[in-house]
Amino acid sequence: MEDNVPPKRSEFNKGAWTAEEDRRLAEVIAVHGARKWRTIANIAGLNRCGKSCRLRWMNYLRPNIKRGNITDQEEDLILRLHKLLGNRWSLIAGRLPGRSDNEIKNYWNSHLSKKVNQNEKQSGASARQGCKSQKRLVENAKEQGREENTSAGCEDSNIDFDMDEFFDFSNDNTFNVEWVSRFLQVDEGFN
DNA sequence: AACAACCTCAACCGCATCAGA
DNA sequence: GTCTGATGCGGTTGAGGTTGT
């Protein structure tokens, strides 16, 4: 029955990574950089798919990665950003240095989603307020003269401007930083 | 002490998007 | 413009750990 079976991705190693695999992956990335993940997996002699290597690097091996001990400040920021962005974990993680999208997502699912649900039960209107907040976000952004680049979308919230670009703080976009922090302050009143 | 129920988090999967040929 | 492989993302799963009975 096993004859003539073509190689499949199911033949890759799965499950938890060993310390030796971690070491080999880190070594190869140190030399070749964190790209071409399939090549990296081959060079390292890891019987893992490229995706698996990337995930391991991004969530665990990457330099400066922080794991566990999410502070109150970070938690607060996650809550606020989730309110703005929804389940766009990579964007949220991008605002939390050293945190991975996977960790943020896990933390949300195991801790914060319950908190939020409880809060929403306590104040039934809060969900609607959240929508209002998002609408205000869009309207304010447009008022600030950013009508251009409004094509990409966030289907479930009817936000129709390019959130990725809007929240790209990486290129000295002080307008965004200041504006969002103002928004977050104003939004306090809705909680 | 033993077991069940629950929780956490690392890892996998499928899909969407991007980039190069 | 189209195709194909690579990459990135969010949802989901399951093993191991913790807590409650």
mmCIF file of C-alpha atoms (C1' of nucleotides) in Angstrom:
data_model
loop_
_atom_site.group_PDB
_atom_site.id
_atom_site.type_symbol
_atom_site.label_atom_id
_atom_site.label_comp_id
_atom_site.label_asym_id
_atom_site.label_seq_id
_atom_site.Cartn_x
_atom_site.Cartn_y
_atom_site.Cartn_z
ATOM 1 C CA MET A 1 0.000 0.000 0.000
ATOM 2 C CA GLU A 2 2.885 2.390 0.678
ATOM 3 C CA ASP A 3 4.353 1.761 -2.798
ATOM 4 C CA ASN A 4 4.501 4.614 -5.306
ATOM 5 C CA VAL A 5 3.176 7.141 -2.858
ATOM 6 C CA PRO A 6 4.426 10.568 -3.916
ATOM 7 C CA PRO A 7 6.066 12.740 -1.282
ATOM 8 C CA LYS A 8 3.470 14.686 0.571
ATOM 9 C CA ARG A 9 3.624 17.423 3.081
ATOM 10 C CA SER A 10 2.311 14.952 5.633
ATOM 11 C CA GLU A 11 5.796 13.438 5.531
ATOM 12 C CA PHE A 12 7.206 16.536 7.165
ATOM 13 C CA ASN A 13 7.888 16.464 10.865
ATOM 14 C CA LYS A 14 5.033 17.846 12.881
ATOM 15 C CA GLY A 15 4.456 18.723 16.465
ATOM 16 C CA ALA A 16 6.677 20.314 19.037
ATOM 17 C CA TRP A 17 10.103 21.549 18.041
ATOM 18 C CA THR A 18 13.186 20.114 19.701
ATOM 19 C CA ALA A 19 16.033 22.247 21.036
ATOM 20 C CA GLU A 20 18.253 20.829 18.311
ATOM 21 C CA GLU A 21 15.802 21.863 15.584
ATOM 22 C CA ASP A 22 15.611 25.338 17.094
ATOM 23 C CA ARG A 23 19.365 25.621 17.138
ATOM 24 C CA ARG A 24 19.748 24.534 13.528
ATOM 25 C CA LEU A 25 17.024 26.829 12.335
ATOM 26 C CA ALA A 26 18.507 29.804 14.153
ATOM 27 C CA GLU A 27 21.941 29.041 12.745
ATOM 28 C CA VAL A 28 20.745 28.950 9.159
ATOM 29 C CA ILE A 29 18.695 32.117 9.566
ATOM 30 C CA ALA A 30 21.708 33.883 11.051
ATOM 31 C CA VAL A 31 23.588 33.138 7.837
ATOM 32 C CA HIS A 32 20.891 33.387 5.165
ATOM 33 C CA GLY A 33 18.363 35.725 6.714
ATOM 34 C CA ALA A 34 14.707 35.142 7.519
ATOM 35 C CA ARG A 35 13.295 34.564 4.053
ATOM 36 C CA LYS A 36 12.968 31.731 1.541
ATOM 37 C CA TRP A 37 11.660 29.503 4.268
ATOM 38 C CA ARG A 38 11.595 26.345 2.234
ATOM 39 C CA THR A 39 15.248 26.826 1.353
ATOM 40 C CA ILE A 40 16.053 27.489 4.988
ATOM 41 C CA ALA A 41 14.310 24.283 6.010
ATOM 42 C CA ASN A 42 16.323 22.358 3.421
ATOM 43 C CA ILE A 43 19.664 23.918 4.310
ATOM 44 C CA ALA A 44 19.075 23.297 8.007
ATOM 45 C CA GLY A 45 18.257 19.706 7.193
ATOM 46 C CA LEU A 46 14.994 20.059 9.031
ATOM 47 C CA ASN A 47 12.240 17.788 7.888
ATOM 48 C CA ARG A 48 9.825 20.671 8.347
ATOM 49 C CA CYS A 49 7.851 22.701 5.867
ATOM 50 C CA GLY A 50 8.802 26.329 5.291
ATOM 51 C CA LYS A 51 5.672 27.549 6.965
ATOM 52 C CA SER A 52 6.486 25.677 10.115
ATOM 53 C CA CYS A 53 9.990 27.165 10.189
ATOM 54 C CA ARG A 54 8.645 30.666 9.695
ATOM 55 C CA LEU A 55 6.119 30.248 12.466
ATOM 56 C CA ARG A 56 8.703 28.899 14.847
ATOM 57 C CA TRP A 57 11.022 31.807 14.106
ATOM 58 C CA MET A 58 8.353 34.477 14.341
ATOM 59 C CA ASN A 59 6.788 33.202 17.535
ATOM 60 C CA TYR A 60 9.697 31.804 19.459
ATOM 61 C CA LEU A 61 13.225 32.211 18.108
ATOM 62 C CA ARG A 62 13.203 35.749 16.738
ATOM 63 C CA PRO A 63 15.539 38.155 18.592
ATOM 64 C CA ASN A 64 13.905 40.420 21.181
ATOM 65 C CA ILE A 65 10.824 38.241 21.319
ATOM 66 C CA LYS A 66 8.918 38.606 24.579
ATOM 67 C CA ARG A 67 6.897 35.701 25.833
ATOM 68 C CA GLY A 68 4.377 35.630 28.653
ATOM 69 C CA ASN A 69 3.888 38.284 31.324
ATOM 70 C CA ILE A 70 1.695 40.577 29.307
ATOM 71 C CA THR A 71 1.552 43.777 31.329
ATOM 72 C CA ASP A 72 -1.575 45.740 32.192
ATOM 73 C CA GLN A 73 -0.477 48.418 29.770
ATOM 74 C CA GLU A 74 -0.068 45.906 26.984
ATOM 75 C CA GLU A 75 -3.415 44.349 27.801
ATOM 76 C CA ASP A 76 -5.056 47.738 27.702
ATOM 77 C CA LEU A 77 -3.448 48.484 24.375
ATOM 78 C CA ILE A 78 -4.594 45.148 22.954
ATOM 79 C CA LEU A 79 -8.147 45.856 24.057
ATOM 80 C CA ARG A 80 -8.105 49.288 22.486
ATOM 81 C CA LEU A 81 -6.500 48.171 19.265
ATOM 82 C CA HIS A 82 -8.844 45.220 18.966
ATOM 83 C CA LYS A 83 -11.717 47.607 19.309
ATOM 84 C CA LEU A 84 -10.308 49.601 16.427
ATOM 85 C CA LEU A 85 -8.989 46.861 14.205
ATOM 86 C CA GLY A 86 -10.929 43.725 15.054
ATOM 87 C CA ASN A 87 -9.129 40.399 14.700
ATOM 88 C CA ARG A 88 -6.217 41.835 12.755
ATOM 89 C CA TRP A 89 -3.685 40.247 15.026
ATOM 90 C CA SER A 90 -0.608 41.005 13.009
ATOM 91 C CA LEU A 91 -1.469 44.699 12.974
ATOM 92 C CA ILE A 92 -2.115 44.665 16.699
ATOM 93 C CA ALA A 93 1.103 42.759 17.337
ATOM 94 C CA GLY A 94 2.931 45.342 15.280
ATOM 95 C CA ARG A 95 2.079 47.922 17.927
ATOM 96 C CA LEU A 96 3.421 45.724 20.728
ATOM 97 C CA PRO A 97 7.186 45.400 20.338
ATOM 98 C CA GLY A 98 8.424 41.863 20.837
ATOM 99 C CA ARG A 99 4.993 40.306 20.779
ATOM 100 C CA SER A 100 3.882 37.930 18.055
ATOM 101 C CA ASP A 101 0.493 37.874 16.404
ATOM 102 C CA ASN A 102 0.028 34.320 17.609
ATOM 103 C CA GLU A 103 0.638 35.297 21.207
ATOM 104 C CA ILE A 104 -1.731 38.236 20.997
ATOM 105 C CA LYS A 105 -4.367 36.030 19.421
ATOM 106 C CA ASN A 106 -3.943 33.349 22.075
ATOM 107 C CA TYR A 107 -4.053 35.912 24.836
ATOM 108 C CA TRP A 108 -7.175 37.418 23.407
ATOM 109 C CA ASN A 109 -8.909 34.072 23.022
ATOM 110 C CA SER A 110 -7.990 32.792 26.462
ATOM 111 C CA HIS A 111 -8.201 35.975 28.539
ATOM 112 C CA LEU A 112 -9.587 39.056 26.932
ATOM 113 C CA SER A 113 -12.516 37.709 24.946
ATOM 114 C CA LYS A 114 -14.078 36.544 28.202
ATOM 115 C CA LYS A 115 -13.475 39.905 29.828
ATOM 116 C CA VAL A 116 -15.014 41.684 26.892
ATOM 117 C CA ASN A 117 -18.011 39.375 26.857
ATOM 118 C CA GLN A 118 -18.581 39.989 30.539
ATOM 119 C CA ASN A 119 -18.350 43.728 30.064
ATOM 120 C CA GLU A 120 -20.749 43.579 27.157
ATOM 121 C CA LYS A 121 -23.245 41.656 29.213
ATOM 122 C CA GLN A 122 -22.956 44.235 31.966
ATOM 123 C CA SER A 123 -23.572 47.065 29.559
ATOM 124 C CA GLY A 124 -25.560 45.774 26.642
ATOM 125 C CA ALA A 125 -24.984 48.886 24.660
ATOM 126 C CA SER A 126 -21.238 48.608 24.548
ATOM 127 C CA ALA A 127 -21.152 46.607 21.347
ATOM 128 C CA ARG A 128 -23.102 49.309 19.579
ATOM 129 C CA GLN A 129 -20.813 51.887 21.096
ATOM 130 C CA GLY A 130 -17.902 50.002 19.569
ATOM 131 C CA CYS A 131 -19.454 50.356 16.148
ATOM 132 C CA LYS A 132 -19.962 54.015 16.792
ATOM 133 C CA SER A 133 -16.339 54.282 17.756
ATOM 134 C CA GLN A 134 -15.266 52.676 14.508
ATOM 135 C CA LYS A 135 -17.511 54.964 12.526
ATOM 136 C CA ARG A 136 -16.076 57.937 14.317
ATOM 137 C CA LEU A 137 -12.636 56.644 13.470
ATOM 138 C CA VAL A 138 -13.463 56.602 9.780
ATOM 139 C CA GLU A 139 -15.234 59.919 9.799
ATOM 140 C CA ASN A 140 -12.464 61.625 11.690
ATOM 141 C CA ALA A 141 -9.855 60.126 9.400
ATOM 142 C CA LYS A 142 -11.696 61.414 6.399
ATOM 143 C CA GLU A 143 -12.105 64.805 7.978
ATOM 144 C CA GLN A 144 -8.373 64.897 8.442
ATOM 145 C CA GLY A 145 -8.050 64.890 4.684
ATOM 146 C CA ARG A 146 -7.292 61.256 4.049
ATOM 147 C CA GLU A 147 -10.033 60.508 1.581
ATOM 148 C CA GLU A 148 -7.471 59.198 -0.861
ATOM 149 C CA ASN A 149 -6.526 55.523 -0.535
ATOM 150 C CA THR A 150 -9.893 54.514 0.775
ATOM 151 C CA SER A 151 -10.451 51.418 -1.256
ATOM 152 C CA ALA A 152 -9.329 48.479 0.865
ATOM 153 C CA GLY A 153 -11.779 47.351 3.430
ATOM 154 C CA CYS A 154 -12.756 45.806 6.689
ATOM 155 C CA GLU A 155 -15.872 43.985 5.652
ATOM 156 C CA ASP A 156 -17.502 43.436 8.994
ATOM 157 C CA SER A 157 -17.189 46.973 10.182
ATOM 158 C CA ASN A 158 -17.835 48.864 6.956
ATOM 159 C CA ILE A 159 -14.557 50.662 7.327
ATOM 160 C CA ASP A 160 -13.542 51.378 3.793
ATOM 161 C CA PHE A 161 -10.137 52.946 4.012
ATOM 162 C CA ASP A 162 -6.747 51.313 4.000
ATOM 163 C CA MET A 163 -6.212 50.416 7.632
ATOM 164 C CA ASP A 164 -2.796 48.904 7.008
ATOM 165 C CA GLU A 165 -1.497 52.112 5.598
ATOM 166 C CA PHE A 166 -3.329 54.198 8.119
ATOM 167 C CA PHE A 167 -1.785 52.343 11.014
ATOM 168 C CA ASP A 168 1.665 52.112 9.486
ATOM 169 C CA PHE A 169 3.590 53.986 12.157
ATOM 170 C CA SER A 170 6.912 52.762 10.882
ATOM 171 C CA ASN A 171 7.718 55.605 8.513
ATOM 172 C CA ASP A 172 7.632 58.529 10.883
ATOM 173 C CA ASN A 173 3.955 58.982 10.455
ATOM 174 C CA THR A 174 3.497 61.255 13.431
ATOM 175 C CA PHE A 175 0.080 62.263 12.244
ATOM 176 C CA ASN A 176 -1.158 58.734 12.764
ATOM 177 C CA VAL A 177 0.452 58.288 16.160
ATOM 178 C CA GLU A 178 -0.917 61.507 17.500
ATOM 179 C CA TRP A 179 -4.286 61.049 15.938
ATOM 180 C CA VAL A 180 -4.782 57.515 17.184
ATOM 181 C CA SER A 181 -3.697 58.375 20.712
ATOM 182 C CA ARG A 182 -6.155 61.239 20.656
ATOM 183 C CA PHE A 183 -8.794 58.850 19.410
ATOM 184 C CA LEU A 184 -8.011 56.398 22.150
ATOM 185 C CA GLN A 185 -8.272 59.099 24.764
ATOM 186 C CA VAL A 186 -11.586 60.313 23.421
ATOM 187 C CA ASP A 187 -12.777 56.739 23.278
ATOM 188 C CA GLU A 188 -12.361 56.392 27.039
ATOM 189 C CA GLY A 189 -15.671 58.142 27.379
ATOM 190 C CA PHE A 190 -17.446 55.329 25.615
ATOM 191 C CA ASN A 191 -16.406 52.553 27.977
ATOM 192 C "C1'" DA B 1 -5.040 9.983 45.398
ATOM 193 C "C1'" DA B 2 -7.736 9.767 41.275
ATOM 194 C "C1'" DC B 3 -10.359 11.558 37.970
ATOM 195 C "C1'" DA B 4 -12.777 15.074 35.264
ATOM 196 C "C1'" DA B 5 -13.197 19.535 33.603
ATOM 197 C "C1'" DC B 6 -11.102 23.435 32.198
ATOM 198 C "C1'" DC B 7 -7.301 26.399 30.499
ATOM 199 C "C1'" DT B 8 -3.253 27.714 27.910
ATOM 200 C "C1'" DC B 9 -0.439 27.992 24.115
ATOM 201 C "C1'" DA B 10 2.433 25.948 20.377
ATOM 202 C "C1'" DA B 11 1.602 24.425 16.093
ATOM 203 C "C1'" DC B 12 -1.120 23.193 11.972
ATOM 204 C "C1'" DC B 13 -4.339 24.227 8.195
ATOM 205 C "C1'" DG B 14 -6.553 26.617 4.546
ATOM 206 C "C1'" DC B 15 -7.058 30.698 2.203
ATOM 207 C "C1'" DA B 16 -5.640 35.254 0.391
ATOM 208 C "C1'" DT B 17 -2.218 38.050 -1.326
ATOM 209 C "C1'" DC B 18 2.196 39.123 -3.224
ATOM 210 C "C1'" DA B 19 6.089 38.814 -6.305
ATOM 211 C "C1'" DG B 20 8.668 37.105 -9.927
ATOM 212 C "C1'" DA B 21 8.926 34.589 -14.308
ATOM 213 C "C1'" DG C 1 -2.006 39.574 -18.493
ATOM 214 C "C1'" DT C 2 -1.391 34.991 -16.574
ATOM 215 C "C1'" DC C 3 0.640 31.466 -13.947
ATOM 216 C "C1'" DT C 4 2.990 29.613 -10.068
ATOM 217 C "C1'" DG C 5 5.464 29.410 -5.902
ATOM 218 C "C1'" DA C 6 6.343 31.923 -1.621
ATOM 219 C "C1'" DT C 7 4.703 34.308 2.155
ATOM 220 C "C1'" DG C 8 1.505 36.087 5.601
ATOM 221 C "C1'" DC C 9 -2.662 35.878 8.153
ATOM 222 C "C1'" DG C 10 -6.513 34.307 11.014
ATOM 223 C "C1'" DG C 11 -9.045 30.300 12.610
ATOM 224 C "C1'" DT C 12 -8.687 26.018 14.747
ATOM 225 C "C1'" DT C 13 -6.825 21.980 17.048
ATOM 226 C "C1'" DG C 14 -4.782 19.157 20.481
ATOM 227 C "C1'" DA C 15 -1.270 18.066 23.993
ATOM 228 C "C1'" DG C 16 0.099 19.166 28.357
ATOM 229 C "C1'" DG C 17 -0.684 21.580 32.559
ATOM 230 C "C1'" DT C 18 -3.707 23.231 36.270
ATOM 231 C "C1'" DT C 19 -7.632 23.350 39.149
ATOM 232 C "C1'" DG C 20 -11.746 21.558 41.206
ATOM 233 C "C1'" DT C 21 -14.364 17.705 43.136
#
